[in-house]
Short mmCIF file of C-alpha atoms and ligand atoms in Angstrom, two decimals:
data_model
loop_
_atom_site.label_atom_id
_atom_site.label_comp_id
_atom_site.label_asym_id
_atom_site.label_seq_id
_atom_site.Cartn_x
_atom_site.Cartn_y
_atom_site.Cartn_z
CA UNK W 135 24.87 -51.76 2.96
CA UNK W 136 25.91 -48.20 2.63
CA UNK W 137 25.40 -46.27 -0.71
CA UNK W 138 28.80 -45.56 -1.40
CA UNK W 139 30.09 -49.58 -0.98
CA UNK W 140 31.60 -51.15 -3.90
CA UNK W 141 31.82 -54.75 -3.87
CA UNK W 142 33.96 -57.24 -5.54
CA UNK W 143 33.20 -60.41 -7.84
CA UNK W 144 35.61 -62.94 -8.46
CA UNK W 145 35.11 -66.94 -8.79
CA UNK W 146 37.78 -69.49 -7.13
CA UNK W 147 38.89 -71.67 -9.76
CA UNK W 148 39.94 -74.87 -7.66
CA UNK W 149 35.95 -75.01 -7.18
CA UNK W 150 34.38 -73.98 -10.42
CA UNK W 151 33.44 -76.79 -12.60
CA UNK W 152 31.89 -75.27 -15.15
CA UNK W 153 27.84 -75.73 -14.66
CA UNK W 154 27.61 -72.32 -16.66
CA UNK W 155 24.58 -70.76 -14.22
CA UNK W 156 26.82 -67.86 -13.50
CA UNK W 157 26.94 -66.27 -17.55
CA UNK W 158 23.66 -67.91 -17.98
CA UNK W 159 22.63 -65.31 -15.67
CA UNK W 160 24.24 -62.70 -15.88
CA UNK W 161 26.08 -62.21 -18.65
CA UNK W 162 27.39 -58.86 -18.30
CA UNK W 163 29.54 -60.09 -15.06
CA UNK W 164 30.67 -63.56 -16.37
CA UNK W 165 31.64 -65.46 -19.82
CA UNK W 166 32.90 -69.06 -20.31
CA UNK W 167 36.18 -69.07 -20.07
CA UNK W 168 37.27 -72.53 -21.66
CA UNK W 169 35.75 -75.04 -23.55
CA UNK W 170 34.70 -77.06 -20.58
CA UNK W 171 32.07 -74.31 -19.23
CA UNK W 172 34.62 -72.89 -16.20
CA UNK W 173 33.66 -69.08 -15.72
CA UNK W 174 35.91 -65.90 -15.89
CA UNK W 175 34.52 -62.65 -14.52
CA UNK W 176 34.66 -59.76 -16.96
CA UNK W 177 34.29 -57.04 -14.76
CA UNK W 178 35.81 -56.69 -10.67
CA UNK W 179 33.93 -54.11 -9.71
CA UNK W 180 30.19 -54.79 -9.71
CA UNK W 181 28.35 -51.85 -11.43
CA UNK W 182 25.27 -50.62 -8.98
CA UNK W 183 22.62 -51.92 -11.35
CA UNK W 184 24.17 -55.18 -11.66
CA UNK W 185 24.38 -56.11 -8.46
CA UNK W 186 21.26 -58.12 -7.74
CA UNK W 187 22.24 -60.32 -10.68
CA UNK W 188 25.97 -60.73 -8.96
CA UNK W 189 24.08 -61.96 -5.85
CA UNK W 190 21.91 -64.31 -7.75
CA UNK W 191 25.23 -66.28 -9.28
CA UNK W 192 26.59 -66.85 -5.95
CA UNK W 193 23.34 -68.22 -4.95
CA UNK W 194 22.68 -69.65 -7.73
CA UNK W 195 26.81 -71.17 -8.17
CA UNK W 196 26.36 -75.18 -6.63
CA UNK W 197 29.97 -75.13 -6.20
CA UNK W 198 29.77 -71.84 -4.61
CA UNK W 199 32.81 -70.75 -6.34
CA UNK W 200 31.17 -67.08 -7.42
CA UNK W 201 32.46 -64.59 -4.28
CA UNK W 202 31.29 -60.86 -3.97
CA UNK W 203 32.74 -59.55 -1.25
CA UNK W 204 33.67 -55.24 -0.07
CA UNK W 205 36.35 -53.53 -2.46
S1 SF4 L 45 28.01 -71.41 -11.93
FE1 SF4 L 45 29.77 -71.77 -10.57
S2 SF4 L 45 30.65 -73.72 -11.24
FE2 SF4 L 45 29.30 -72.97 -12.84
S3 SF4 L 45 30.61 -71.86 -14.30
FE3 SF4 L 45 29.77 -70.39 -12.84
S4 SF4 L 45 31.31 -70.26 -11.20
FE4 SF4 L 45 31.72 -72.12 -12.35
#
C-alpha cells in the first residue's frame, strides 16, 4: 500500500441484509439506511485514520457486501 492510495467503500445492496455489524463498527463510514438494518455508506472516500475500521466491516460483513477497493 503506497502512502498516497485512496481507497473506496461502498456496500452491494443485492447482498446486504441488514445484520448492522458494519455501523456497529464503525460508525463514521456507515448508518442504517432503512428500517430493516440494510447499510448506506456516508462517506466514499475512506479518511486515512479510518481505514482499519473500513477493513474490519468487510471482514466483519457475513454477506460480504462491504467493498473497499483503489479510488
Ligand atoms: S454488516 Fe453487511 S449485511 Fe450487515 S448491514 Fe452492514 S453491509 Fe449490510
Amino acid at each position: 500500500m503506497s502512502a498516497g492510495t485512496k481507497y473506496r467503500l461502498s456496500i452491494d445492496p443485492e447482498r446486504c441484509v441488514g445484520h448492522g455489524r458494519c455501523y456497529d463498527l464503525a460508525p463514521a463510514l456507515f448508518a442504517p439506511e432503512d428500517d430493516e438494518g440494510h447499510a448506506r455508506v456516508l462517506v466514499q472516500i475512506v479518511p486515512a485514520d479510518q481505514l482499519e475500521r473500513a477493513r474490519m466491516a468487510v471482514a466483519s460483513c457475513p454477506e460480504g457486501a462491504v467493498i473497499l477497493d483503489e479510488a
